[in-house]
Coordinates of N, CA and C and ligand atoms in Angstrom, one line a residue:
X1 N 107.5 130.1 206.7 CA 107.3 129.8 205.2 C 106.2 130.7 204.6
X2 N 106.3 130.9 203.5 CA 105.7 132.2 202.7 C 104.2 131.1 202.4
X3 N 103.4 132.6 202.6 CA 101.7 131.9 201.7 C 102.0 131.4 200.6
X4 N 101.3 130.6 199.7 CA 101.6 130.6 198.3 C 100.5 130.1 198.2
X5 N 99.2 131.0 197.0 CA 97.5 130.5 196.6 C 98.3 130.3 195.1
X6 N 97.1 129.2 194.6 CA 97.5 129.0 192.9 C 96.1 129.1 192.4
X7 N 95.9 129.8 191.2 CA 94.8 130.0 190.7 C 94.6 129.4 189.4
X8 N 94.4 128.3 188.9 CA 94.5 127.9 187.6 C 93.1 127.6 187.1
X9 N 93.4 127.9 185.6 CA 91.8 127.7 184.8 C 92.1 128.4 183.6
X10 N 90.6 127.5 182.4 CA 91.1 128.4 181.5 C 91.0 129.8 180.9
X11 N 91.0 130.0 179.8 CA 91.3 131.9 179.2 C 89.6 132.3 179.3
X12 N 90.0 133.6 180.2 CA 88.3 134.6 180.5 C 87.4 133.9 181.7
X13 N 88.5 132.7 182.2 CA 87.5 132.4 183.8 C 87.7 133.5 185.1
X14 N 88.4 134.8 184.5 CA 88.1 135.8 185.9 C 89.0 135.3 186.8
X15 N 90.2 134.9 186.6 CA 91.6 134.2 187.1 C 91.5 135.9 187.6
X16 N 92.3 136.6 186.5 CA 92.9 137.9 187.0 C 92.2 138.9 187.9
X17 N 91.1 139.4 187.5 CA 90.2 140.1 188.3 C 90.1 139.6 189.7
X18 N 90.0 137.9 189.7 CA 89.5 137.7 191.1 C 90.5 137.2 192.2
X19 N 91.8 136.8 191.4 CA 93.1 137.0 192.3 C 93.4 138.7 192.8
X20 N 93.5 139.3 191.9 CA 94.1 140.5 192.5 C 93.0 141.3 193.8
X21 N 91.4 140.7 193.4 CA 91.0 141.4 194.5 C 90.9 140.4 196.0
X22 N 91.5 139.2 195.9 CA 91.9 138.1 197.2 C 93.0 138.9 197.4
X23 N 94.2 139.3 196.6 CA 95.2 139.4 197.0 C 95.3 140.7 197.6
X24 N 94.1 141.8 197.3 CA 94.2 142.8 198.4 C 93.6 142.5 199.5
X25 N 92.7 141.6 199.3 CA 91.8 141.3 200.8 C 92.7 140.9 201.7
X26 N 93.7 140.1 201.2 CA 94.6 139.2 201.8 C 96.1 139.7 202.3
X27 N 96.6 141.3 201.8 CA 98.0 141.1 201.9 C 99.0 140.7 200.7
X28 N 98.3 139.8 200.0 CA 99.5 139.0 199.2 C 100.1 140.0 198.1
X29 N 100.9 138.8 197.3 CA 101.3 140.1 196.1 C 100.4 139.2 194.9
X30 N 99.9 139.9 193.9 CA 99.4 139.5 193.1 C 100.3 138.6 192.1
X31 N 100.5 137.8 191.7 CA 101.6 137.3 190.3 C 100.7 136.7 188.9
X32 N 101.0 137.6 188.1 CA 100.3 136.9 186.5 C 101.0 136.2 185.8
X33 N 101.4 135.5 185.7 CA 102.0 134.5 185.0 C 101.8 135.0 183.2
X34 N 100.4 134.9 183.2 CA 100.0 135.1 181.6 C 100.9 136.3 181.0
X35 N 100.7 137.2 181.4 CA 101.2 138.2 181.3 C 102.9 137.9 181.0
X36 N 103.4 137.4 181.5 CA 105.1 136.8 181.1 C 105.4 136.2 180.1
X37 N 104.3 135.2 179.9 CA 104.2 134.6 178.6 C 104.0 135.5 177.6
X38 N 102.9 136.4 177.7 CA 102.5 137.2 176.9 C 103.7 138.0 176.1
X39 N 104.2 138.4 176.9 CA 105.6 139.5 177.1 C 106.8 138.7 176.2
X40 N 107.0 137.4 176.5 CA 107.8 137.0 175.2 C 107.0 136.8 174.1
X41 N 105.6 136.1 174.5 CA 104.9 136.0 172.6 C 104.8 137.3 172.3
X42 N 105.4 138.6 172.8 CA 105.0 139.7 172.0 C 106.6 140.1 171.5
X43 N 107.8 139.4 171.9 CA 109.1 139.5 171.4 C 108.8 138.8 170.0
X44 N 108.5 137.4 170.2 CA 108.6 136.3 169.1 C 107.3 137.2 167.5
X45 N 106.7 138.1 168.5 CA 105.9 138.3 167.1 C 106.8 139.6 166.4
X46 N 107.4 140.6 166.6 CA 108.2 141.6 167.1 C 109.0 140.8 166.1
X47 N 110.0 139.8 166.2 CA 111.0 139.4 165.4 C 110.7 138.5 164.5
X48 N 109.1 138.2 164.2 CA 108.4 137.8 162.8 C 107.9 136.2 162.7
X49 N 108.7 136.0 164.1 CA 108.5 134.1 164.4 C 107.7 133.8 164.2
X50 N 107.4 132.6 163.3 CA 106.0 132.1 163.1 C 105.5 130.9 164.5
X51 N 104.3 131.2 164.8 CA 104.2 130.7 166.1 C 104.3 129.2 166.3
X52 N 104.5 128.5 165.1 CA 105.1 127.3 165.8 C 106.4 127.0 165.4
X53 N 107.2 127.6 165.3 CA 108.3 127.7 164.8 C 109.6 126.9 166.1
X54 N 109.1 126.5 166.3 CA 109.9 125.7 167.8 C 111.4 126.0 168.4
X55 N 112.2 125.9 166.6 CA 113.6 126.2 167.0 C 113.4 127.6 167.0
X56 N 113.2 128.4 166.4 CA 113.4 130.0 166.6 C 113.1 130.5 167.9
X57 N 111.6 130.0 168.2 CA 111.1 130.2 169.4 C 112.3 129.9 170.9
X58 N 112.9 129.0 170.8 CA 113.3 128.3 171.6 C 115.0 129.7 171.4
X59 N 115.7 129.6 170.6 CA 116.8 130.8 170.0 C 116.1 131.9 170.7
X60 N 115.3 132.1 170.6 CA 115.1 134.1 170.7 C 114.1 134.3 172.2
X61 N 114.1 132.8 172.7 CA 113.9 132.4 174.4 C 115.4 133.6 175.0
X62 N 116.7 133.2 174.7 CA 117.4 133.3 174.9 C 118.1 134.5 175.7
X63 N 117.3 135.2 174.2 CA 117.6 136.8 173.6 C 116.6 137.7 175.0
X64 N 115.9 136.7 175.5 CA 114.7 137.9 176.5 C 114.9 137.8 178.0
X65 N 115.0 138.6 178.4 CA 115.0 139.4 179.8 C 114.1 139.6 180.4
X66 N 113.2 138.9 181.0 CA 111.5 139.4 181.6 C 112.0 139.4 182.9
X67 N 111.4 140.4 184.0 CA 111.3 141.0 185.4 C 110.0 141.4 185.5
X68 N 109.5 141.3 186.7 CA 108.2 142.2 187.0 C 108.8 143.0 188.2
X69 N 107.3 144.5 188.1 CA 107.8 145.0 188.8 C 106.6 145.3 189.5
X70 N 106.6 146.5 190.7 CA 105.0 146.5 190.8 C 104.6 148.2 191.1
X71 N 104.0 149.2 190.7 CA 104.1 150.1 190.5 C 102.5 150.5 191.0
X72 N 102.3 151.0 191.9 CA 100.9 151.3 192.9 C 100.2 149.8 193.1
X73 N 101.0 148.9 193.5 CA 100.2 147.4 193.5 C 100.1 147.2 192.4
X74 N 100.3 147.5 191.2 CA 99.6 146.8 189.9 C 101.1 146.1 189.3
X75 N 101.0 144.7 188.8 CA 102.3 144.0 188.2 C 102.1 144.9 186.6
X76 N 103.9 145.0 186.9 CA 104.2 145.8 185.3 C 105.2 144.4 184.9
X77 N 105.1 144.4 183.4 CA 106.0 143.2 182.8 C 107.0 144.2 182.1
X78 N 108.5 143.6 182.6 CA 109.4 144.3 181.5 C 110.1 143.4 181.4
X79 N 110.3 144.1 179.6 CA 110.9 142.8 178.9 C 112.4 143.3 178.3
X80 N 113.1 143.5 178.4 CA 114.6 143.5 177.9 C 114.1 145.1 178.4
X81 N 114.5 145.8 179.5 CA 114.5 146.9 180.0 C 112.7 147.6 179.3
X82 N 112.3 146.7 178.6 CA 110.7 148.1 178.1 C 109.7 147.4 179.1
X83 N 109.0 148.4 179.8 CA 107.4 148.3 180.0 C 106.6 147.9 179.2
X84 N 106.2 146.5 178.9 CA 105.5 146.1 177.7 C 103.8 146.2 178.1
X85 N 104.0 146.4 179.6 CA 102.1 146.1 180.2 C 101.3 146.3 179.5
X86 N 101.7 147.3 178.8 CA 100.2 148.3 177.8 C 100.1 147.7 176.6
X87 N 101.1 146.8 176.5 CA 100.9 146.3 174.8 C 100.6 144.8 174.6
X88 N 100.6 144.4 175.7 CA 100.7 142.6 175.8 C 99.1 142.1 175.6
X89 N 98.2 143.0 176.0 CA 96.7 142.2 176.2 C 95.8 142.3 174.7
X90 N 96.3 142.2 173.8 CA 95.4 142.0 172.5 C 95.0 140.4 171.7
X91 N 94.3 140.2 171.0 CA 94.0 138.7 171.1 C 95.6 138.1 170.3
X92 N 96.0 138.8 169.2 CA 97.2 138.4 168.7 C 98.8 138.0 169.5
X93 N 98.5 138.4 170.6 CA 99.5 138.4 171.4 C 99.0 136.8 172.5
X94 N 97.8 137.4 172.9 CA 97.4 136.0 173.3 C 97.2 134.7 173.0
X95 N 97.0 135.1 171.3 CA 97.6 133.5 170.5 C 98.7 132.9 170.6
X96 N 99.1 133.9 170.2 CA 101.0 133.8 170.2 C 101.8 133.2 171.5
X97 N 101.0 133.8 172.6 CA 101.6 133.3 173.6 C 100.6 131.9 174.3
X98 N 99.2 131.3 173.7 CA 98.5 130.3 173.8 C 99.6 129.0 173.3
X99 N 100.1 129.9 172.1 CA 101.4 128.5 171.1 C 102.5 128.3 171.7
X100 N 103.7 129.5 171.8 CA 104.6 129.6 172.1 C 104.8 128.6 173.4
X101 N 103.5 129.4 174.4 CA 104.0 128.4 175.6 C 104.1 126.7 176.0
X102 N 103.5 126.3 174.7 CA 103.5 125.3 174.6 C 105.0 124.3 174.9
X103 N 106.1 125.3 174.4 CA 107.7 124.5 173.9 C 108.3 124.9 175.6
X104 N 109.0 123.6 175.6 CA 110.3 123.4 176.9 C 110.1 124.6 177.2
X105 N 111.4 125.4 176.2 CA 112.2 126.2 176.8 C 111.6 127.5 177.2
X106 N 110.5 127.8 176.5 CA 109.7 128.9 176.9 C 109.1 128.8 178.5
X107 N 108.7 127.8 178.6 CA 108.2 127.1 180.3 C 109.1 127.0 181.3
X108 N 110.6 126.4 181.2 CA 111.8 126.2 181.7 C 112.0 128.4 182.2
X109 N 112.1 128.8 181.0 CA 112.7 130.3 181.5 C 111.6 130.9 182.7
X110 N 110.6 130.5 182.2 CA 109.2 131.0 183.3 C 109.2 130.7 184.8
X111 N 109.2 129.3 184.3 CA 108.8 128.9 185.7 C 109.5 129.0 186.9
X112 N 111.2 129.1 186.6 CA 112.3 129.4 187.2 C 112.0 130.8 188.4
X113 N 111.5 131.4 187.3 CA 111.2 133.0 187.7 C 110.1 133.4 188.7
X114 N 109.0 132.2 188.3 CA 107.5 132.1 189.0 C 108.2 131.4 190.8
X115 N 109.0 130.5 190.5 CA 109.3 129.9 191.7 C 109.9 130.7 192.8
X116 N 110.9 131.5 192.0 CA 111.6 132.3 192.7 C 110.9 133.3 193.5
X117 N 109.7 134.6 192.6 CA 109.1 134.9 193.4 C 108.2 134.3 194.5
X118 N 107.6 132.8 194.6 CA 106.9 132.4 195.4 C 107.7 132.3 197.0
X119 N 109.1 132.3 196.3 CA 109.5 131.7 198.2 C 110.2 132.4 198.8
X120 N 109.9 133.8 198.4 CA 110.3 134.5 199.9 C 109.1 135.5 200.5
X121 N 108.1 135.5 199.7 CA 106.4 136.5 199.3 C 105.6 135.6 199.7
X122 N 105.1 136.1 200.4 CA 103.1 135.4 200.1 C 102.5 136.4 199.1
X123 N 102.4 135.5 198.0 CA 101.8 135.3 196.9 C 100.3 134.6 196.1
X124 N 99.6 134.9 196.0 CA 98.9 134.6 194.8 C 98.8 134.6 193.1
X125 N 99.3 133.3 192.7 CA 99.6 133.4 191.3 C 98.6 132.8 190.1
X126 N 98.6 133.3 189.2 CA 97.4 132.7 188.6 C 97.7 132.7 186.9
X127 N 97.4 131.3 187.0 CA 98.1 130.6 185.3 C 97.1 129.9 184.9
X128 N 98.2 128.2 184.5 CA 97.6 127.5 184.0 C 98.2 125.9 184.9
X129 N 99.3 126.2 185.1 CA 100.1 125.2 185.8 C 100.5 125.2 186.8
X130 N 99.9 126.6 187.2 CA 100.7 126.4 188.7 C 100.3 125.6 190.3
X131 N 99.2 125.3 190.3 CA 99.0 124.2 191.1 C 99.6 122.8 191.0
X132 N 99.9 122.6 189.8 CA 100.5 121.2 189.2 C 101.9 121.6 189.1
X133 N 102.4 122.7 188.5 CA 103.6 122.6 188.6 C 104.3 123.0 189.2
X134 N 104.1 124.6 188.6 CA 105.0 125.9 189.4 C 105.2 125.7 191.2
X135 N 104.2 125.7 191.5 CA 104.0 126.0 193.2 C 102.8 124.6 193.7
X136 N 103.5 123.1 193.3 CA 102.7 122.2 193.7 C 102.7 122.1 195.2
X137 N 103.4 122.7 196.1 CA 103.2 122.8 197.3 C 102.1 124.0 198.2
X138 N 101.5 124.6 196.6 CA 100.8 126.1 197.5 C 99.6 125.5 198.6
X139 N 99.5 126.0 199.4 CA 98.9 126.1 201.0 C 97.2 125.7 200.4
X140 N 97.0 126.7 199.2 CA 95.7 126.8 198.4 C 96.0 126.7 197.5
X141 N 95.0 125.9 196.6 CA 94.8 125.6 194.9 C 93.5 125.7 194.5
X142 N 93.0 126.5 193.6 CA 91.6 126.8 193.0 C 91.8 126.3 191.7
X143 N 90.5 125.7 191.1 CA 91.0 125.4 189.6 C 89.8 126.3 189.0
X144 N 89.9 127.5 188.6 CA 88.3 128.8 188.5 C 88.1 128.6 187.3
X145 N 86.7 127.7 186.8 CA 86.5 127.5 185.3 C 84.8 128.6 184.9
X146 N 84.3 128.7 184.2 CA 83.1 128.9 183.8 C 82.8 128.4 182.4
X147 N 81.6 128.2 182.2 CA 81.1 127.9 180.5 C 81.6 128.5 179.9
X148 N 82.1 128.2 178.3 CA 82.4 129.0 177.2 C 81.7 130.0 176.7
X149 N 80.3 129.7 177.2 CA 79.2 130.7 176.8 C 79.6 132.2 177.1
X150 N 79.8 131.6 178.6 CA 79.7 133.0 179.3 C 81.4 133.7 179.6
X151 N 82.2 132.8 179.5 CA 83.6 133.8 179.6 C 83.6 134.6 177.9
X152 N 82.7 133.8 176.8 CA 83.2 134.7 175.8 C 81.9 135.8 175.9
X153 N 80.8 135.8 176.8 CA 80.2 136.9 176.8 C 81.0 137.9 177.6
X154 N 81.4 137.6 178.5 CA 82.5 138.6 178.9 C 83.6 139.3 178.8
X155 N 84.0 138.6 177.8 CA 85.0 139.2 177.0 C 84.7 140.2 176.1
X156 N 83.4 139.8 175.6 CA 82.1 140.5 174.6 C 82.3 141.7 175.0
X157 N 81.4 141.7 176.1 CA 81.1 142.9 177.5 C 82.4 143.9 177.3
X158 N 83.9 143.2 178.0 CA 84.6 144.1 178.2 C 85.2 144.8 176.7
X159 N 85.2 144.6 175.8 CA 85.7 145.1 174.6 C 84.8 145.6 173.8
X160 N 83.5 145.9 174.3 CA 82.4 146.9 174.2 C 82.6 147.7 175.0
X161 N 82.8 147.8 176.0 CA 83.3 149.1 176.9 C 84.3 149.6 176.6
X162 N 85.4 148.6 175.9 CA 86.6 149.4 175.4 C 86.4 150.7 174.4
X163 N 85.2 150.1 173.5 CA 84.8 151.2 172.3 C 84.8 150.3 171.1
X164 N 85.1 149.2 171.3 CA 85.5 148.2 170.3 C 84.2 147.3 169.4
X165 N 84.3 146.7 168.2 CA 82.8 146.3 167.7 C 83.3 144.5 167.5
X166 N 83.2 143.6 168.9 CA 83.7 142.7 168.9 C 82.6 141.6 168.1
X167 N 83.1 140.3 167.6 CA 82.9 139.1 166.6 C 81.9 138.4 168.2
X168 N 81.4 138.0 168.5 CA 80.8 137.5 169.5 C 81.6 135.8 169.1
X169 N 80.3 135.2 167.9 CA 81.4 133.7 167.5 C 82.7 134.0 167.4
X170 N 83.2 134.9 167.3 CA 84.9 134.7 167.2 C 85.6 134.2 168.2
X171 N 85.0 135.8 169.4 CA 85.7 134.9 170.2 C 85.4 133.9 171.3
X172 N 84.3 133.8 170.9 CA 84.0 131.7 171.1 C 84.8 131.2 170.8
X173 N 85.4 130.9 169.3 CA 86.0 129.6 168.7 C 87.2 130.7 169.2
X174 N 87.7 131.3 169.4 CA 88.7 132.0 169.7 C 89.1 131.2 171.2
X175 N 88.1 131.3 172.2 CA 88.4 130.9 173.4 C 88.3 129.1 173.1
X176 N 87.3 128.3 172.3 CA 87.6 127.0 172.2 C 88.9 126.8 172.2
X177 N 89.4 127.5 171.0 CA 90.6 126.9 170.3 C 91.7 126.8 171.2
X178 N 92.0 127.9 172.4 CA 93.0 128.2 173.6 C 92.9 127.3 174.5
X179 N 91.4 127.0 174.8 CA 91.0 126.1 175.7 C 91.7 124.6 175.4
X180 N 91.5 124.1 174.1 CA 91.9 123.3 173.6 C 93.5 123.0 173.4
X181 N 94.1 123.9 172.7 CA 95.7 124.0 173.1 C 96.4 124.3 174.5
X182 N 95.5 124.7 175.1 CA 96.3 124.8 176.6 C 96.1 123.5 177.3
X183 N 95.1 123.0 176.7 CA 95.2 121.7 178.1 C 95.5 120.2 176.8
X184 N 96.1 120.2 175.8 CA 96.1 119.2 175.2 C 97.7 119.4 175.0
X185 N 98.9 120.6 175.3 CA 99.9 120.1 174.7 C 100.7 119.7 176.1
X186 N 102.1 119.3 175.4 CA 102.7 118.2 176.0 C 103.2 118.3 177.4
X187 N 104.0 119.3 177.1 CA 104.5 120.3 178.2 C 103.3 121.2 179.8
X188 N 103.6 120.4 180.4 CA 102.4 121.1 181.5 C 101.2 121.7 181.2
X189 N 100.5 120.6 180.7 CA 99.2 121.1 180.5 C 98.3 121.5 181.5
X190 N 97.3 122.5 181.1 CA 95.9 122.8 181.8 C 95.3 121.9 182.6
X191 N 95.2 121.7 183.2 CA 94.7 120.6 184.1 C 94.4 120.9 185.8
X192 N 93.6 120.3 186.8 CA 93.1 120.9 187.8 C 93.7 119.9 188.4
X193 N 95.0 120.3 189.3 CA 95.5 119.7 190.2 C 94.6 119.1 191.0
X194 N 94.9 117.7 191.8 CA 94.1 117.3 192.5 C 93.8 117.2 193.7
X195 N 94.9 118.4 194.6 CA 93.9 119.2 195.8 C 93.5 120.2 195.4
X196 N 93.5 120.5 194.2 CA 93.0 122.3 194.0 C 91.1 121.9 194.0
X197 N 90.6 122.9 194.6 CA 89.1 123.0 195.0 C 88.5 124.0 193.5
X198 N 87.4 123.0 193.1 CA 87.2 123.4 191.5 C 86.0 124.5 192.2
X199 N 86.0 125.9 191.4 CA 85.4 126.8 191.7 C 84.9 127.1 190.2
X200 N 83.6 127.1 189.6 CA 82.8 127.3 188.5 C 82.2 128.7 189.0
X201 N 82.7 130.0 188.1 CA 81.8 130.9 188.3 C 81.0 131.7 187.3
X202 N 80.4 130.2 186.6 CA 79.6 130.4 185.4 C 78.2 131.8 186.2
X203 N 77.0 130.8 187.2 CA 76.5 131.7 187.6 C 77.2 132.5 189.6
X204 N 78.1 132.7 189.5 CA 78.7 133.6 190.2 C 78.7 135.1 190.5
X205 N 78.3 135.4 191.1 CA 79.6 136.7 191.0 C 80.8 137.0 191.3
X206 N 81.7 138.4 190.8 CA 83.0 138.3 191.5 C 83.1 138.4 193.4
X207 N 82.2 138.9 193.4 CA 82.3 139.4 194.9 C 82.3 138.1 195.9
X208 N 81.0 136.9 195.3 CA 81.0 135.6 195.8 C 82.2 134.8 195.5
X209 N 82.6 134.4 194.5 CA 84.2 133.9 194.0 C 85.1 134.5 195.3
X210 N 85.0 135.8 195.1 CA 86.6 136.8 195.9 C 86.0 135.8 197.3
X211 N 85.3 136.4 197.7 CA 84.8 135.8 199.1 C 85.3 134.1 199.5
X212 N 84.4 133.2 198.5 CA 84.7 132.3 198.5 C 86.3 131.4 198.8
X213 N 87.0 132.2 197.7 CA 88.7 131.8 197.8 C 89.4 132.7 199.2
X214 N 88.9 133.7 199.2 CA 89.6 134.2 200.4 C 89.1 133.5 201.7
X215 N 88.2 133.3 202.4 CA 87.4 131.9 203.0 C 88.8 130.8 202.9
X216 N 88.9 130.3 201.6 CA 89.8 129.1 202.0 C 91.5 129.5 202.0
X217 N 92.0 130.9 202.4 CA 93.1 131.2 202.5 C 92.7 131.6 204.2
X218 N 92.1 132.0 204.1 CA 92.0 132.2 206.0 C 91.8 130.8 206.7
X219 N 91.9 130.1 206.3 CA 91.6 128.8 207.3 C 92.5 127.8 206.9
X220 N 93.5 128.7 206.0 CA 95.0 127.6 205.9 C 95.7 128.6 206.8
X221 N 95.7 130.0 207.4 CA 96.6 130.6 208.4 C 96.3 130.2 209.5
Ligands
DC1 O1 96.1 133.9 181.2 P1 96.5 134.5 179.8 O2 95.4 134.5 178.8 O3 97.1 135.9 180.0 O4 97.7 133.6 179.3 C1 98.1 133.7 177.9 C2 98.6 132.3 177.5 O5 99.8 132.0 178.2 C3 97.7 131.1 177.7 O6 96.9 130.9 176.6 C4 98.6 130.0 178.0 C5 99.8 130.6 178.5 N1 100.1 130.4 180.0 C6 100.7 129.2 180.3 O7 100.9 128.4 179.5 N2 101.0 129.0 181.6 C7 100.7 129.9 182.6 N3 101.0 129.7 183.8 C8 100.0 131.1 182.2 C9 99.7 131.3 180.9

């Protein structure tokens, strides 16, 4: 039977950063979920959908093709044959896809795809649902949260390195607001499965987190 780690928590807890570096400590393959979502909220904005537009959303589910691929270790998202990786990570896309994923059929197309890759790979995936839903049988479940303070200082951080002149309160209420729609709608909400081991890495570092989750993948082999 294939490994399968689930990483869930909300937006700017260092999900992505700190899976991918367990998943090289480890062998596994990295899987982003967000990133899939992202990749259709970036169709639905692309064809003008207004993000709560349910029936459209749910129609132009239809119309999309998502595959991942992996290209020097790093997951690429393609969406109807395009390489979207480079275009999916802006806040407008992460709204889009904060709403969108809210509906059935957007979740239904996903999670099909999420399952598929988990059972023939050892994997490490990291969402929102996947302890609870996707892969409620993973070996490991982390639920990796931090203060709002400090995931929107980091977000701060990284989009000042970008070159960029970020809203600091923005994206606070920015990350409230995600926080708040990810774990309040209907459809598989945010929530910390109840074997998943709650990891806060408000005062953390990455290096103790990586450590820490890798620790409890070696003593489920
Ligand atoms: O992790 P992220 O910021 O890239 O995810 C973008 C949005 O996608 C997030 O706000 C909620 C949604 N998402 C989800 O509903 N389920 C997942 N497994 C992953 C992401």
């Amino acid at each position: 039977m294939s490994m399968n780690v689930a990483i869930d928590g909300p937006a700017g807890a260092g999900k992505s950063t700190i899976a991918k570096k367990v998943a090289k400590e480890m062998g596994f393959i990295y899987v982003d979920t967000g990133a899939m979502y992202r990749s259709l909220a970036l169709y639905f904005i692309r064809q003008g959908i207004d993000k709560d537009d349910e029936k459209r959303i749910s129609e132009a589910v239809k119309d999309c093709n998502v595959t991942i691929d992996y290209v020097n270790g790093e997951q690429q998202v393609i969406l109807n044959g395009e390489n979207v990786t480079g275009l999916i990570r802006t806040e407008e896309v992460g709204n889009m896809a904060s709403a969108s994923s809210a509906f059935k059929d957007v979740r239904t197309k996903l999670v099909s795809l999420q399952q598929d890759l988990a059972k023939s790979k050892d994997v490490i995936m990291d969402g929102r649902d996947i302890g609870t839903c996707v892969l409620p049988e993973a070996q490991v479940k982390v639920f990796l949260t931090a203060s709002v303070d400090e995931r929107a200082s980091r977000r701060y951080k990284e989009l000042v390195e970008k070159g960029e002149k970020p809203d600091l309160e923005k994206i606070k209420k920015d990350i409230e607001e995600r926080d708040y729609r990810d774990s309040h709608r209907e459809n598989s909400p945010l929530r910390q499965a109840e074997d998943a081991v709650l990891v806060d890495s408000s005062n953390m570092t990455i290096e103790e987190v990586v450590n820490a989750i890798t620790k409890l993948c070696k003593d489920k082999m």
